[in-house]
Amino acid sequence: FSRFAATVQPADRLRNAAIDYPGDFITYEKERETMSELNIEKLIELQKELQEQYKGKWAPVCPETAKSKLLYLFIEAGEAADVIKKQGDDEIMNHPATRKHFIEEMCDTLMYFNDILLCYGITPEEFEAVYLEKHARNMKRWTSPENV
């Protein structure tokens, strides 16, 4: 951890950074106050809202478009990897503009991930149940002597 990352909270980074963010900080703070947490249910809700906004302009969310959305997810993940490769860990940890750019690429990746969930009609409850089952299995995976 860098001194910057360990001592400055994300909201402080936005407030203190000399960067042009979309919208103003007051709007950002008001939006944060209305969102108790950004959980999978909220992410999917936001993705549905985005899909509705661009209905007819973007490919629909259905099983037939899931493959292309997965390919776009890989492209966005590659763009995040590109920030790591070209800018480096120190830039991401200590420079607000680079950090914001990296987070935006990660958000793009997550948005395509959510589109894929929508394509297959995977509900937040279904995703949460399977995720927690998988987490429990992973927590035990390397605890037995033969796996150490």
JSON list of C-alpha atoms in Angstrom, two decimals:
[
{"chain": "A", "resi": 1, "resn": "PHE", "atom": "CA", "xyz": [0.00, 0.00, 0.00]},
{"chain": "A", "resi": 2, "resn": "SER", "atom": "CA", "xyz": [1.13, 3.47, -0.72]},
{"chain": "A", "resi": 3, "resn": "ARG", "atom": "CA", "xyz": [0.77, 6.28, 1.78]},
{"chain": "A", "resi": 4, "resn": "PHE", "atom": "CA", "xyz": [-1.84, 7.87, -0.50]},
{"chain": "A", "resi": 5, "resn": "ALA", "atom": "CA", "xyz": [-3.96, 4.74, -0.82]},
{"chain": "A", "resi": 6, "resn": "ALA", "atom": "CA", "xyz": [-3.78, 3.92, 2.87]},
{"chain": "A", "resi": 7, "resn": "THR", "atom": "CA", "xyz": [-4.69, 7.36, 4.17]},
{"chain": "A", "resi": 8, "resn": "VAL", "atom": "CA", "xyz": [-7.12, 8.86, 1.65]},
{"chain": "A", "resi": 9, "resn": "GLN", "atom": "CA", "xyz": [-10.59, 7.42, 1.23]},
{"chain": "A", "resi": 10, "resn": "PRO", "atom": "CA", "xyz": [-12.12, 7.14, -2.28]},
{"chain": "A", "resi": 11, "resn": "ALA", "atom": "CA", "xyz": [-14.47, 10.11, -1.75]},
{"chain": "A", "resi": 12, "resn": "ASP", "atom": "CA", "xyz": [-11.51, 12.19, -0.60]},
{"chain": "A", "resi": 13, "resn": "ARG", "atom": "CA", "xyz": [-9.63, 11.19, -3.74]},
{"chain": "A", "resi": 14, "resn": "LEU", "atom": "CA", "xyz": [-12.46, 12.56, -5.86]},
{"chain": "A", "resi": 15, "resn": "ARG", "atom": "CA", "xyz": [-12.74, 15.70, -3.78]},
{"chain": "A", "resi": 16, "resn": "ASN", "atom": "CA", "xyz": [-8.99, 16.37, -3.71]},
{"chain": "A", "resi": 17, "resn": "ALA", "atom": "CA", "xyz": [-8.06, 15.30, -7.23]},
{"chain": "A", "resi": 18, "resn": "ALA", "atom": "CA", "xyz": [-7.49, 17.98, -9.84]},
{"chain": "A", "resi": 19, "resn": "ILE", "atom": "CA", "xyz": [-9.43, 16.04, -12.47]},
{"chain": "A", "resi": 20, "resn": "ASP", "atom": "CA", "xyz": [-12.58, 16.80, -14.42]},
{"chain": "A", "resi": 21, "resn": "TYR", "atom": "CA", "xyz": [-15.10, 14.19, -13.35]},
{"chain": "A", "resi": 22, "resn": "PRO", "atom": "CA", "xyz": [-18.38, 13.77, -15.17]},
{"chain": "A", "resi": 23, "resn": "GLY", "atom": "CA", "xyz": [-20.93, 15.67, -13.13]},
{"chain": "A", "resi": 24, "resn": "ASP", "atom": "CA", "xyz": [-20.00, 17.60, -10.07]},
{"chain": "A", "resi": 25, "resn": "PHE", "atom": "CA", "xyz": [-18.88, 16.32, -6.71]},
{"chain": "A", "resi": 26, "resn": "ILE", "atom": "CA", "xyz": [-22.06, 17.47, -4.95]},
{"chain": "A", "resi": 27, "resn": "THR", "atom": "CA", "xyz": [-24.15, 15.30, -7.29]},
{"chain": "A", "resi": 28, "resn": "TYR", "atom": "CA", "xyz": [-21.78, 12.39, -6.67]},
{"chain": "A", "resi": 29, "resn": "GLU", "atom": "CA", "xyz": [-22.17, 12.81, -2.90]},
{"chain": "A", "resi": 30, "resn": "LYS", "atom": "CA", "xyz": [-25.98, 13.00, -3.14]},
{"chain": "A", "resi": 31, "resn": "GLU", "atom": "CA", "xyz": [-26.04, 9.83, -5.25]},
{"chain": "A", "resi": 32, "resn": "ARG", "atom": "CA", "xyz": [-23.82, 8.11, -2.71]},
{"chain": "A", "resi": 33, "resn": "GLU", "atom": "CA", "xyz": [-26.17, 9.07, 0.12]},
{"chain": "A", "resi": 34, "resn": "THR", "atom": "CA", "xyz": [-29.14, 7.50, -1.68]},
{"chain": "A", "resi": 35, "resn": "MET", "atom": "CA", "xyz": [-27.29, 4.25, -2.42]},
{"chain": "A", "resi": 36, "resn": "SER", "atom": "CA", "xyz": [-26.86, 2.24, 0.74]},
{"chain": "A", "resi": 37, "resn": "GLU", "atom": "CA", "xyz": [-24.58, -0.22, -1.05]},
{"chain": "A", "resi": 38, "resn": "LEU", "atom": "CA", "xyz": [-23.74, -1.21, -4.56]},
{"chain": "A", "resi": 39, "resn": "ASN", "atom": "CA", "xyz": [-24.71, -4.87, -4.39]},
{"chain": "A", "resi": 40, "resn": "ILE", "atom": "CA", "xyz": [-25.44, -7.30, -7.22]},
{"chain": "A", "resi": 41, "resn": "GLU", "atom": "CA", "xyz": [-29.15, -6.45, -7.14]},
{"chain": "A", "resi": 42, "resn": "LYS", "atom": "CA", "xyz": [-28.41, -2.74, -7.57]},
{"chain": "A", "resi": 43, "resn": "LEU", "atom": "CA", "xyz": [-25.81, -3.42, -10.29]},
{"chain": "A", "resi": 44, "resn": "ILE", "atom": "CA", "xyz": [-28.31, -5.46, -12.31]},
{"chain": "A", "resi": 45, "resn": "GLU", "atom": "CA", "xyz": [-30.99, -2.80, -11.77]},
{"chain": "A", "resi": 46, "resn": "LEU", "atom": "CA", "xyz": [-28.60, -0.13, -13.07]},
{"chain": "A", "resi": 47, "resn": "GLN", "atom": "CA", "xyz": [-27.68, -2.31, -16.05]},
{"chain": "A", "resi": 48, "resn": "LYS", "atom": "CA", "xyz": [-31.36, -2.78, -16.93]},
{"chain": "A", "resi": 49, "resn": "GLU", "atom": "CA", "xyz": [-31.78, 0.99, -16.78]},
{"chain": "A", "resi": 50, "resn": "LEU", "atom": "CA", "xyz": [-28.82, 1.44, -19.12]},
{"chain": "A", "resi": 51, "resn": "GLN", "atom": "CA", "xyz": [-30.15, -1.18, -21.53]},
{"chain": "A", "resi": 52, "resn": "GLU", "atom": "CA", "xyz": [-33.56, 0.49, -21.56]},
{"chain": "A", "resi": 53, "resn": "GLN", "atom": "CA", "xyz": [-31.94, 3.87, -22.29]},
{"chain": "A", "resi": 54, "resn": "TYR", "atom": "CA", "xyz": [-30.28, 2.46, -25.42]},
{"chain": "A", "resi": 55, "resn": "LYS", "atom": "CA", "xyz": [-32.97, -0.01, -26.51]},
{"chain": "A", "resi": 56, "resn": "GLY", "atom": "CA", "xyz": [-32.89, -0.26, -30.28]},
{"chain": "A", "resi": 57, "resn": "LYS", "atom": "CA", "xyz": [-29.36, 1.19, -30.46]},
{"chain": "A", "resi": 58, "resn": "TRP", "atom": "CA", "xyz": [-27.57, -1.59, -28.58]},
{"chain": "A", "resi": 59, "resn": "ALA", "atom": "CA", "xyz": [-27.89, -5.32, -29.13]},
{"chain": "A", "resi": 60, "resn": "PRO", "atom": "CA", "xyz": [-30.70, -6.73, -27.02]},
{"chain": "A", "resi": 61, "resn": "VAL", "atom": "CA", "xyz": [-30.03, -8.76, -23.89]},
{"chain": "A", "resi": 62, "resn": "CYS", "atom": "CA", "xyz": [-30.90, -12.33, -24.84]},
{"chain": "A", "resi": 63, "resn": "PRO", "atom": "CA", "xyz": [-29.04, -15.65, -24.97]},
{"chain": "A", "resi": 64, "resn": "GLU", "atom": "CA", "xyz": [-28.12, -15.07, -28.62]},
{"chain": "A", "resi": 65, "resn": "THR", "atom": "CA", "xyz": [-26.11, -11.92, -27.80]},
{"chain": "A", "resi": 66, "resn": "ALA", "atom": "CA", "xyz": [-24.37, -13.26, -24.70]},
{"chain": "A", "resi": 67, "resn": "LYS", "atom": "CA", "xyz": [-21.33, -14.51, -26.64]},
{"chain": "A", "resi": 68, "resn": "SER", "atom": "CA", "xyz": [-20.60, -11.09, -28.14]},
{"chain": "A", "resi": 69, "resn": "LYS", "atom": "CA", "xyz": [-21.10, -9.44, -24.76]},
{"chain": "A", "resi": 70, "resn": "LEU", "atom": "CA", "xyz": [-18.60, -11.90, -23.28]},
{"chain": "A", "resi": 71, "resn": "LEU", "atom": "CA", "xyz": [-16.11, -10.95, -26.00]},
{"chain": "A", "resi": 72, "resn": "TYR", "atom": "CA", "xyz": [-16.62, -7.25, -25.17]},
{"chain": "A", "resi": 73, "resn": "LEU", "atom": "CA", "xyz": [-16.06, -8.10, -21.49]},
{"chain": "A", "resi": 74, "resn": "PHE", "atom": "CA", "xyz": [-12.68, -9.58, -22.46]},
{"chain": "A", "resi": 75, "resn": "ILE", "atom": "CA", "xyz": [-11.84, -6.46, -24.45]},
{"chain": "A", "resi": 76, "resn": "GLU", "atom": "CA", "xyz": [-12.65, -4.23, -21.46]},
{"chain": "A", "resi": 77, "resn": "ALA", "atom": "CA", "xyz": [-10.63, -6.48, -19.13]},
{"chain": "A", "resi": 78, "resn": "GLY", "atom": "CA", "xyz": [-7.78, -6.14, -21.61]},
{"chain": "A", "resi": 79, "resn": "GLU", "atom": "CA", "xyz": [-8.07, -2.36, -21.42]},
{"chain": "A", "resi": 80, "resn": "ALA", "atom": "CA", "xyz": [-7.80, -2.60, -17.60]},
{"chain": "A", "resi": 81, "resn": "ALA", "atom": "CA", "xyz": [-4.75, -4.85, -18.04]},
{"chain": "A", "resi": 82, "resn": "ASP", "atom": "CA", "xyz": [-3.32, -2.29, -20.45]},
{"chain": "A", "resi": 83, "resn": "VAL", "atom": "CA", "xyz": [-3.49, 0.39, -17.74]},
{"chain": "A", "resi": 84, "resn": "ILE", "atom": "CA", "xyz": [-1.60, -1.93, -15.37]},
{"chain": "A", "resi": 85, "resn": "LYS", "atom": "CA", "xyz": [0.99, -2.76, -18.03]},
{"chain": "A", "resi": 86, "resn": "LYS", "atom": "CA", "xyz": [1.58, 0.76, -19.34]},
{"chain": "A", "resi": 87, "resn": "GLN", "atom": "CA", "xyz": [1.03, 2.85, -16.20]},
{"chain": "A", "resi": 88, "resn": "GLY", "atom": "CA", "xyz": [2.05, 0.39, -13.48]},
{"chain": "A", "resi": 89, "resn": "ASP", "atom": "CA", "xyz": [0.94, -0.33, -9.95]},
{"chain": "A", "resi": 90, "resn": "ASP", "atom": "CA", "xyz": [2.45, 2.84, -8.50]},
{"chain": "A", "resi": 91, "resn": "GLU", "atom": "CA", "xyz": [0.46, 5.05, -10.89]},
{"chain": "A", "resi": 92, "resn": "ILE", "atom": "CA", "xyz": [-2.79, 3.24, -10.06]},
{"chain": "A", "resi": 93, "resn": "MET", "atom": "CA", "xyz": [-2.16, 3.47, -6.34]},
{"chain": "A", "resi": 94, "resn": "ASN", "atom": "CA", "xyz": [-0.84, 7.05, -6.18]},
{"chain": "A", "resi": 95, "resn": "HIS", "atom": "CA", "xyz": [-2.21, 9.09, -9.07]},
{"chain": "A", "resi": 96, "resn": "PRO", "atom": "CA", "xyz": [-5.94, 9.92, -9.11]},
{"chain": "A", "resi": 97, "resn": "ALA", "atom": "CA", "xyz": [-6.29, 10.25, -12.90]},
{"chain": "A", "resi": 98, "resn": "THR", "atom": "CA", "xyz": [-4.69, 6.86, -13.57]},
{"chain": "A", "resi": 99, "resn": "ARG", "atom": "CA", "xyz": [-6.62, 5.27, -10.72]},
{"chain": "A", "resi": 100, "resn": "LYS", "atom": "CA", "xyz": [-9.92, 6.65, -12.06]},
{"chain": "A", "resi": 101, "resn": "HIS", "atom": "CA", "xyz": [-9.08, 5.43, -15.58]},
{"chain": "A", "resi": 102, "resn": "PHE", "atom": "CA", "xyz": [-8.31, 1.93, -14.23]},
{"chain": "A", "resi": 103, "resn": "ILE", "atom": "CA", "xyz": [-11.54, 1.84, -12.19]},
{"chain": "A", "resi": 104, "resn": "GLU", "atom": "CA", "xyz": [-13.55, 2.97, -15.24]},
{"chain": "A", "resi": 105, "resn": "GLU", "atom": "CA", "xyz": [-12.16, 0.05, -17.25]},
{"chain": "A", "resi": 106, "resn": "MET", "atom": "CA", "xyz": [-13.04, -2.32, -14.40]},
{"chain": "A", "resi": 107, "resn": "CYS", "atom": "CA", "xyz": [-16.56, -0.81, -14.35]},
{"chain": "A", "resi": 108, "resn": "ASP", "atom": "CA", "xyz": [-16.90, -1.41, -18.10]},
{"chain": "A", "resi": 109, "resn": "THR", "atom": "CA", "xyz": [-15.92, -5.03, -17.50]},
{"chain": "A", "resi": 110, "resn": "LEU", "atom": "CA", "xyz": [-18.49, -5.35, -14.72]},
{"chain": "A", "resi": 111, "resn": "MET", "atom": "CA", "xyz": [-21.19, -3.78, -16.90]},
{"chain": "A", "resi": 112, "resn": "TYR", "atom": "CA", "xyz": [-20.66, -6.43, -19.59]},
{"chain": "A", "resi": 113, "resn": "PHE", "atom": "CA", "xyz": [-20.65, -9.10, -16.87]},
{"chain": "A", "resi": 114, "resn": "ASN", "atom": "CA", "xyz": [-24.05, -7.82, -15.74]},
{"chain": "A", "resi": 115, "resn": "ASP", "atom": "CA", "xyz": [-25.29, -7.80, -19.34]},
{"chain": "A", "resi": 116, "resn": "ILE", "atom": "CA", "xyz": [-24.41, -11.49, -19.57]},
{"chain": "A", "resi": 117, "resn": "LEU", "atom": "CA", "xyz": [-26.37, -12.20, -16.39]},
{"chain": "A", "resi": 118, "resn": "LEU", "atom": "CA", "xyz": [-29.32, -10.38, -17.97]},
{"chain": "A", "resi": 119, "resn": "CYS", "atom": "CA", "xyz": [-28.93, -12.31, -21.23]},
{"chain": "A", "resi": 120, "resn": "TYR", "atom": "CA", "xyz": [-29.46, -15.57, -19.38]},
{"chain": "A", "resi": 121, "resn": "GLY", "atom": "CA", "xyz": [-32.06, -14.24, -16.95]},
{"chain": "A", "resi": 122, "resn": "ILE", "atom": "CA", "xyz": [-29.85, -14.88, -13.92]},
{"chain": "A", "resi": 123, "resn": "THR", "atom": "CA", "xyz": [-31.45, -13.16, -10.95]},
{"chain": "A", "resi": 124, "resn": "PRO", "atom": "CA", "xyz": [-29.53, -11.46, -8.14]},
{"chain": "A", "resi": 125, "resn": "GLU", "atom": "CA", "xyz": [-30.84, -14.11, -5.74]},
{"chain": "A", "resi": 126, "resn": "GLU", "atom": "CA", "xyz": [-29.71, -16.95, -7.99]},
{"chain": "A", "resi": 127, "resn": "PHE", "atom": "CA", "xyz": [-26.30, -15.37, -8.48]},
{"chain": "A", "resi": 128, "resn": "GLU", "atom": "CA", "xyz": [-25.87, -14.74, -4.75]},
{"chain": "A", "resi": 129, "resn": "ALA", "atom": "CA", "xyz": [-26.79, -18.33, -3.83]},
{"chain": "A", "resi": 130, "resn": "VAL", "atom": "CA", "xyz": [-24.34, -19.87, -6.30]},
{"chain": "A", "resi": 131, "resn": "TYR", "atom": "CA", "xyz": [-21.63, -17.33, -5.43]},
{"chain": "A", "resi": 132, "resn": "LEU", "atom": "CA", "xyz": [-21.89, -18.10, -1.72]},
{"chain": "A", "resi": 133, "resn": "GLU", "atom": "CA", "xyz": [-21.82, -21.86, -2.40]},
{"chain": "A", "resi": 134, "resn": "LYS", "atom": "CA", "xyz": [-18.70, -21.43, -4.53]},
{"chain": "A", "resi": 135, "resn": "HIS", "atom": "CA", "xyz": [-17.10, -19.24, -1.87]},
{"chain": "A", "resi": 136, "resn": "ALA", "atom": "CA", "xyz": [-17.75, -21.89, 0.80]},
{"chain": "A", "resi": 137, "resn": "ARG", "atom": "CA", "xyz": [-16.15, -24.57, -1.41]},
{"chain": "A", "resi": 138, "resn": "ASN", "atom": "CA", "xyz": [-13.14, -22.34, -2.07]},
{"chain": "A", "resi": 139, "resn": "MET", "atom": "CA", "xyz": [-12.73, -21.64, 1.64]},
{"chain": "A", "resi": 140, "resn": "LYS", "atom": "CA", "xyz": [-12.29, -25.40, 2.21]},
{"chain": "A", "resi": 141, "resn": "ARG", "atom": "CA", "xyz": [-10.43, -26.23, -0.98]},
{"chain": "A", "resi": 142, "resn": "TRP", "atom": "CA", "xyz": [-6.85, -26.07, 0.33]},
{"chain": "A", "resi": 143, "resn": "THR", "atom": "CA", "xyz": [-7.46, -26.79, 3.99]},
{"chain": "A", "resi": 144, "resn": "SER", "atom": "CA", "xyz": [-7.12, -30.57, 3.83]},
{"chain": "A", "resi": 145, "resn": "PRO", "atom": "CA", "xyz": [-3.57, -32.02, 4.20]},
{"chain": "A", "resi": 146, "resn": "GLU", "atom": "CA", "xyz": [-3.55, -33.54, 0.70]},
{"chain": "A", "resi": 147, "resn": "ASN", "atom": "CA", "xyz": [-4.21, -30.11, -0.88]},
{"chain": "A", "resi": 148, "resn": "VAL", "atom": "CA", "xyz": [-1.56, -28.15, 1.03]}
]
